[in-house]
mmCIF file of C-alpha atoms in Angstrom:
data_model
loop_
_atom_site.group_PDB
_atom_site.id
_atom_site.type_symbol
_atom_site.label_atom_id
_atom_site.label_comp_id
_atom_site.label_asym_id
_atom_site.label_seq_id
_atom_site.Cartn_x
_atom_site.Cartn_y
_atom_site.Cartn_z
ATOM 1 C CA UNK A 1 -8.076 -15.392 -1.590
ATOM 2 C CA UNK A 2 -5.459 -13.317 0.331
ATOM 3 C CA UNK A 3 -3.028 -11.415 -1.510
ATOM 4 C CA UNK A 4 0.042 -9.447 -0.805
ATOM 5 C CA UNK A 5 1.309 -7.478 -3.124
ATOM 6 C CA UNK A 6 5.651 -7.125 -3.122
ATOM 7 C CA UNK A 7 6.917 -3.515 -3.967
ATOM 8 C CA UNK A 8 11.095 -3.817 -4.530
ATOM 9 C CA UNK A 9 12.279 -0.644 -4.318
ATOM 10 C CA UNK A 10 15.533 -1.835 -2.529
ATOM 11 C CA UNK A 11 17.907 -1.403 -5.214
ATOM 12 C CA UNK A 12 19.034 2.555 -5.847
ATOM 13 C CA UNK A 13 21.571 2.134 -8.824
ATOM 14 C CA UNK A 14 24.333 4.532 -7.435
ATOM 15 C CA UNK A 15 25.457 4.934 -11.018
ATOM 16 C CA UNK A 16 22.643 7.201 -11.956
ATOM 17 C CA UNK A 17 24.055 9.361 -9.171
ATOM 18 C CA UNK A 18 20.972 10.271 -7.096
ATOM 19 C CA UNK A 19 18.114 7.382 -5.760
ATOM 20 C CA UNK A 20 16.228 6.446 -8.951
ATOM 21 C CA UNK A 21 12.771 5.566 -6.744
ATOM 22 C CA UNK A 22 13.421 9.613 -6.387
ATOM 23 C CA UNK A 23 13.172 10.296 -9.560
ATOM 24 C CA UNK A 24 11.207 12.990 -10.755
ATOM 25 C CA UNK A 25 8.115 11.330 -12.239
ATOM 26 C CA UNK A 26 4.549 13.069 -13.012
ATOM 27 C CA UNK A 27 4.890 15.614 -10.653
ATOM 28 C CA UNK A 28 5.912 13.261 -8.037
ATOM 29 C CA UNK A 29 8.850 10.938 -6.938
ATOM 30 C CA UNK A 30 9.072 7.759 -9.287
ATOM 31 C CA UNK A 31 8.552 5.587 -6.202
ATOM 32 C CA UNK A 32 5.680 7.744 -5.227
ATOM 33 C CA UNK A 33 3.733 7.263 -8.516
ATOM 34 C CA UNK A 34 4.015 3.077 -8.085
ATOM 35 C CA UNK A 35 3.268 3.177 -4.842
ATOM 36 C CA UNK A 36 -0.012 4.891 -5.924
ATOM 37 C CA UNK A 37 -0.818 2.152 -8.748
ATOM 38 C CA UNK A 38 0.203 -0.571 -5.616
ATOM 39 C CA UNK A 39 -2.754 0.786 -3.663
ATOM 40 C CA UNK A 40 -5.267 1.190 -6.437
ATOM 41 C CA UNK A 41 -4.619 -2.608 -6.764
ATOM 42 C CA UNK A 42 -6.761 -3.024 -3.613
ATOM 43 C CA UNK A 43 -3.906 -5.701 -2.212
ATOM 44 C CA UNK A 44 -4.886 -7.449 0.919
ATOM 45 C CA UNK A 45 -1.731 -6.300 2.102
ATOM 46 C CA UNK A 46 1.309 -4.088 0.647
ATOM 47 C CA UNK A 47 5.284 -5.053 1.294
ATOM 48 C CA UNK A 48 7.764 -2.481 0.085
ATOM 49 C CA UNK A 49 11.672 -2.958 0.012
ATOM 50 C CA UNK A 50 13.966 -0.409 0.812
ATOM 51 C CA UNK A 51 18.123 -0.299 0.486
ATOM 52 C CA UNK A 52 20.968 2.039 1.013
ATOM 53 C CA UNK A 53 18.456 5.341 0.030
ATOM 54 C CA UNK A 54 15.958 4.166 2.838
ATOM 55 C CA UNK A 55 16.168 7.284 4.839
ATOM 56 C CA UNK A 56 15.762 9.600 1.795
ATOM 57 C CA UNK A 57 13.187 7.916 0.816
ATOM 58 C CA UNK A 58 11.087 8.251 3.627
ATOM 59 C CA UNK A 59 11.669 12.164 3.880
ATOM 60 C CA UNK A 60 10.159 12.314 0.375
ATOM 61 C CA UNK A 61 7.369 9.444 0.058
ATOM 62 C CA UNK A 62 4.794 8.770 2.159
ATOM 63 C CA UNK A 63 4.578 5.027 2.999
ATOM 64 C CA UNK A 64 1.812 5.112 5.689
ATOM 65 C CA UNK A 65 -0.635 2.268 5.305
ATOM 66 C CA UNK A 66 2.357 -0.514 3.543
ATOM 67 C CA UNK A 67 4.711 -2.614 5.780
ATOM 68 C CA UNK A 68 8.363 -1.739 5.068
ATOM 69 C CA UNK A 69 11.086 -4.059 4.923
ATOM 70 C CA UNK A 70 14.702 -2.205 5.291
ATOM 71 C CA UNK A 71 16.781 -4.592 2.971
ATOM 72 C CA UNK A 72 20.154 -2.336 2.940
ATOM 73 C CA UNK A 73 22.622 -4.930 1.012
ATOM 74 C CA UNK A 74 20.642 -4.759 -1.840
ATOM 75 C CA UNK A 75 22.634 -2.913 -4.099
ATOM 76 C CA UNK A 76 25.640 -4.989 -3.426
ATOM 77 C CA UNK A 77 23.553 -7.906 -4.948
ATOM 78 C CA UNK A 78 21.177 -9.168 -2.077
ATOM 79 C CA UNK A 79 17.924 -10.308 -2.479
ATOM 80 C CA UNK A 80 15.327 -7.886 -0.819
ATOM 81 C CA UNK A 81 13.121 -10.854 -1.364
ATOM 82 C CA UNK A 82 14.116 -13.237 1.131
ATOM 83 C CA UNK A 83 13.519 -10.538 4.025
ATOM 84 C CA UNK A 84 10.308 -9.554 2.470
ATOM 85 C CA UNK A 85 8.876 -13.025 3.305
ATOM 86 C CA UNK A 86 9.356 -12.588 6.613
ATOM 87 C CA UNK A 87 7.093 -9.833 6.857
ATOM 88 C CA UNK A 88 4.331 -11.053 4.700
ATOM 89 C CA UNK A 89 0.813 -12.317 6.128
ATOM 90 C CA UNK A 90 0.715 -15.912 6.933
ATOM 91 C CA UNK A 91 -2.584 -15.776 5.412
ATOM 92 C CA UNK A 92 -1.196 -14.784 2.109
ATOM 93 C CA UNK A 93 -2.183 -17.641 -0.200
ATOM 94 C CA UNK A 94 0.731 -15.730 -3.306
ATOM 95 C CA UNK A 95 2.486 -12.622 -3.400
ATOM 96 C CA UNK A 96 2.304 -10.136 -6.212
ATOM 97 C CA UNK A 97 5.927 -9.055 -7.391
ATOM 98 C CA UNK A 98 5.944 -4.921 -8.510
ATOM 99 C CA UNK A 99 9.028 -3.114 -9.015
ATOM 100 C CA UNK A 100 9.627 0.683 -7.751
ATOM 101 C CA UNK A 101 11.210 1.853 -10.824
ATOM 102 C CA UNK A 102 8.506 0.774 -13.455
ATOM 103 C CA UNK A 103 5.301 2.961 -13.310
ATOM 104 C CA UNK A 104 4.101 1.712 -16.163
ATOM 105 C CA UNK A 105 2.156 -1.481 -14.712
ATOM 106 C CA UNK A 106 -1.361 -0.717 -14.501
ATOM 107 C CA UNK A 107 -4.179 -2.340 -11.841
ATOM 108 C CA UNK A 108 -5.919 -3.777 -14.216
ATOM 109 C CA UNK A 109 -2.276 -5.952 -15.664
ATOM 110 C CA UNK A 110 -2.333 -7.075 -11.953
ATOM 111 C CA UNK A 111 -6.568 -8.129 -11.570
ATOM 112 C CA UNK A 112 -6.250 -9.505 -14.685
ATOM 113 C CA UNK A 113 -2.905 -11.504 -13.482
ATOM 114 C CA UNK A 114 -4.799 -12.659 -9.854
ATOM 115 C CA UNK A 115 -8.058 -13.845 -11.309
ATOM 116 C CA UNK A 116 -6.023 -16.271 -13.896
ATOM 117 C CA UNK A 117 -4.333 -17.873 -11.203
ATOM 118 C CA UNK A 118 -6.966 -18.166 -8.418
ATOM 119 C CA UNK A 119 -8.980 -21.212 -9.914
ATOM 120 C CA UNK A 120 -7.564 -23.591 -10.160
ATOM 121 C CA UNK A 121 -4.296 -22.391 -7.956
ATOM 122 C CA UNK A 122 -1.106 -21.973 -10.522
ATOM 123 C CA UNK A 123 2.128 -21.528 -8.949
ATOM 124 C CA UNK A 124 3.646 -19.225 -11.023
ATOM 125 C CA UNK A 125 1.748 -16.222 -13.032
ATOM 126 C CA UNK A 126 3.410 -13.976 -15.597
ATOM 127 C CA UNK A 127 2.248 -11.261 -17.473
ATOM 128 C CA UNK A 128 2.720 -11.805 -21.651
ATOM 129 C CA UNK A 129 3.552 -8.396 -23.366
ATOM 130 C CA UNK A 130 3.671 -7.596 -26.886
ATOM 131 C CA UNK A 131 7.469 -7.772 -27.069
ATOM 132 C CA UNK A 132 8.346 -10.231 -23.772
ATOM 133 C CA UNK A 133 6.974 -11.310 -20.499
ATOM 134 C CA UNK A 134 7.575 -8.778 -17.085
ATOM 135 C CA UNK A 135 5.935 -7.975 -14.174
ATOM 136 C CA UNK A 136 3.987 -8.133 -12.248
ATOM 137 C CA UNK A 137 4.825 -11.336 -11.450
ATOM 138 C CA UNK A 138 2.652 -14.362 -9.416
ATOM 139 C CA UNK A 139 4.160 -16.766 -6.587
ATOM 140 C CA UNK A 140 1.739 -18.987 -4.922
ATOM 141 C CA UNK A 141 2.975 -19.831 -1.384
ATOM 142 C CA UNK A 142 4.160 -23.529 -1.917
ATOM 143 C CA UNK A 143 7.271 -21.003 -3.772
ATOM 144 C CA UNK A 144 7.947 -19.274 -0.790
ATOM 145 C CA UNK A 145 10.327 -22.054 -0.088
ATOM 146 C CA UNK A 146 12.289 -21.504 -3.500
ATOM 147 C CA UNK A 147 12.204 -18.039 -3.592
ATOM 148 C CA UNK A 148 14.223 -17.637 -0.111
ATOM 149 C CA UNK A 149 17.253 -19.334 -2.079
ATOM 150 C CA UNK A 150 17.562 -16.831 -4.448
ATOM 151 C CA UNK A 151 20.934 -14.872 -4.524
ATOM 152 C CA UNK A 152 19.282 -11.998 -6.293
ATOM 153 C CA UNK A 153 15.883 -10.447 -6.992
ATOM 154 C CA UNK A 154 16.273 -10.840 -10.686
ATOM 155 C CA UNK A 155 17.262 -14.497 -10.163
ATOM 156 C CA UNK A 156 13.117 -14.958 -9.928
ATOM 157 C CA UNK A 157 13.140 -15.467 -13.594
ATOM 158 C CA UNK A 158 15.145 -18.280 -13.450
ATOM 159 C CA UNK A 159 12.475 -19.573 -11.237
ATOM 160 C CA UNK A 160 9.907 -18.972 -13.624
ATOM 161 C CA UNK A 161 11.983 -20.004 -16.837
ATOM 162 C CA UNK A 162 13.456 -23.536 -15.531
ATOM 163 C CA UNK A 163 10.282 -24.993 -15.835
ATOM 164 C CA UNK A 164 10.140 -27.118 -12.946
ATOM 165 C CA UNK A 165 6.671 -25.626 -11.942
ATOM 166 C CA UNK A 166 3.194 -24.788 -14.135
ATOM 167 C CA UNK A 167 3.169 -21.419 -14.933
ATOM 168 C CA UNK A 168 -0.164 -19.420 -16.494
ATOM 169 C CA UNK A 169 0.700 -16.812 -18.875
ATOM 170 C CA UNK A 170 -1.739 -13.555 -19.066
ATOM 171 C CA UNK A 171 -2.268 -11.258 -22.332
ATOM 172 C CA UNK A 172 -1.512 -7.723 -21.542
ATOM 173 C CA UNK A 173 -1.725 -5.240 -24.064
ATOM 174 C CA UNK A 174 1.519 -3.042 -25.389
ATOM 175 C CA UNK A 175 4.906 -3.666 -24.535
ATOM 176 C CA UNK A 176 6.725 -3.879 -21.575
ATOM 177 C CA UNK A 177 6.402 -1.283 -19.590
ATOM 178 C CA UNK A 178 9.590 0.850 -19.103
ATOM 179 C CA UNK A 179 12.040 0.978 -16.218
ATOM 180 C CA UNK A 180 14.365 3.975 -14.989
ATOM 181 C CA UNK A 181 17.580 1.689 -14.504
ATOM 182 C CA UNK A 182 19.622 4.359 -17.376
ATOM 183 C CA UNK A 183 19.679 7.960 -17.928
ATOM 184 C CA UNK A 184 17.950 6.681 -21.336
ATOM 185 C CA UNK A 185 15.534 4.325 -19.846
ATOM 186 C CA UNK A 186 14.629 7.698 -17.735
ATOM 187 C CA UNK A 187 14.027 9.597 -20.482
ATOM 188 C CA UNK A 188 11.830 7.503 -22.262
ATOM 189 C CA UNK A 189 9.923 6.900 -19.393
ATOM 190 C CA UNK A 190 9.395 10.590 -18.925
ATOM 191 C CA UNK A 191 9.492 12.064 -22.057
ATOM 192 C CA UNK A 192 5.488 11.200 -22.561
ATOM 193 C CA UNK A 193 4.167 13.719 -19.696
ATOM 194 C CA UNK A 194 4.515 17.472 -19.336
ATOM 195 C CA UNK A 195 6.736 17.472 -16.357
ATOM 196 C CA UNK A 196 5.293 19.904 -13.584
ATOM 197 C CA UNK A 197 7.385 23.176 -12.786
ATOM 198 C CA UNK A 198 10.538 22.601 -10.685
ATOM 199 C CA UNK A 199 10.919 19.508 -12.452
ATOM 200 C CA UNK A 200 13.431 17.901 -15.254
ATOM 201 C CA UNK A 201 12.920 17.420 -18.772
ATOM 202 C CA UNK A 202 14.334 14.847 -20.687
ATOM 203 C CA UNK A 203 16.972 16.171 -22.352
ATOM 204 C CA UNK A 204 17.739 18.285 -19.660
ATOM 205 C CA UNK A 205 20.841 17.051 -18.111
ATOM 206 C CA UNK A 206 23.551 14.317 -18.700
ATOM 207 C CA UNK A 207 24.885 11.436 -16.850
ATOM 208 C CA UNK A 208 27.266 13.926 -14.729
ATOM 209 C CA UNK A 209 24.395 16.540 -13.544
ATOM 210 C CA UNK A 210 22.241 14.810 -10.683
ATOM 211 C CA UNK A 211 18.723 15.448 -10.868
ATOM 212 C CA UNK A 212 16.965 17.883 -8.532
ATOM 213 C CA UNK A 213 14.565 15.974 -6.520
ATOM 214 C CA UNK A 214 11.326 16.409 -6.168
ATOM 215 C CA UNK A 215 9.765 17.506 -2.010
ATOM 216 C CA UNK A 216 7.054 14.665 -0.399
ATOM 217 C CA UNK A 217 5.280 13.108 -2.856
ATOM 218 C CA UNK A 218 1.619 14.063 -2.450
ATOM 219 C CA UNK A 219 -0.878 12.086 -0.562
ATOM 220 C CA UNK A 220 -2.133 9.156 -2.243
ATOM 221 C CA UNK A 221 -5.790 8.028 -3.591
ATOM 222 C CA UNK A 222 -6.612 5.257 -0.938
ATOM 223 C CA UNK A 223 -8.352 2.364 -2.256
ATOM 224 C CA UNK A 224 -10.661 0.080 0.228
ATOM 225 C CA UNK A 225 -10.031 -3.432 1.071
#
């Protein structure tokens, strides 16, 4: 089974004031840190989505090894989907969907999610949480189809919830992991780690104070094919 895993990271929520996928995060940019759970997931191959902060983003993170797909209308609503599928392998039997901005998702959420719909093929995957369903998320390739008509990225769950298609629902345990799309959302996400020197605290600064960000992520753990 071929599998490509889909990292958006297009969307940089200019509200927040500076790039959230730069984001200080574990001693490392936000979009760093997923990246590094993308690779551990040992995906045949790795997409990532970039928007308006594309250039800042790779001054600070290092994307070697992952096929980057410059999507820069995304924050004006655009799906960074539909130009994603141009770039994936037309081997891929499904795609994986990740998002930049939620580190939270752990390899084993995504094994877990990939074995369940291998045999027999399902054409939509979700993961079940505690408190809701979230990603990652599963599209077999017959989906490809439907998922270029989508307006959106987030319009995916209407894919998922108009249930025109089987979908196979995995058990993860805890809640859904957090995303940095507030200043509050950011702070809960942060506030379990000791932050490394240089970096923010929670608490530290308010919706008018941008957040210094952190130099080129470190180099990640590579994980064979």
């Amino acid at each position: 089974m071929f599998v490509t895993g889909l990292l958006l990271a297009a969307e940089s929520s200019p509200h927040l004031g500076v790039p959230r996928q730069l984001l200080a995060y574990q001693g490392e940019t936000l979009l760093g840190a997923t990246l590094e759970t993308a690779l551990e997931c040992g995906f045949d191959q790795l997409v990532v989505t970039l928007g308006s902060a594309s250039e800042q983003i790779h001054e600070r993170v290092n994307l070697d090894g992952v096929r980057v797909v410059e999507s820069p209308h995304a924050d004006t609503g655009s799906s960074s989907i539909v130009p994603a599928l141009d770039a994936v392998d037309r081997r891929t039997d499904g795609i994986v969907v990740l998002l930049g901005d939620q580190p939270g998702v752990t390899p084993a959420a995504v094994w877990s999610l990939v074995a369940e719909v291998a045999g027999p093929a399902t054409p939509i995957g979700v993961i079940r949480y505690a408190d809701g369903h979230g990603y990652p998320c599963w599209f077999g390739r017959e989906l490809f189809g439907e998922l270029r008509q989508l307006r959106h990225d987030g319009d995916l769950w209407a894919l998922i919830e108009d249930g025109h298609y089987p979908i196979t629902q995995v058990d993860a345990i805890g809640n859904v992991p957090l995303r940095a799309s507030t200043w509050d959302s950011y702070r809960r996400l942060v506030s379990g780690y000791s932050p490394a020197p240089g970096t923010v605290t929670p608490g530290a600064f308010d919706d008018t104070h941008p957040v210094p960000l952190p130099t080129r992520s470190r180099p990640r753990r590579r994980t064979p094919h």
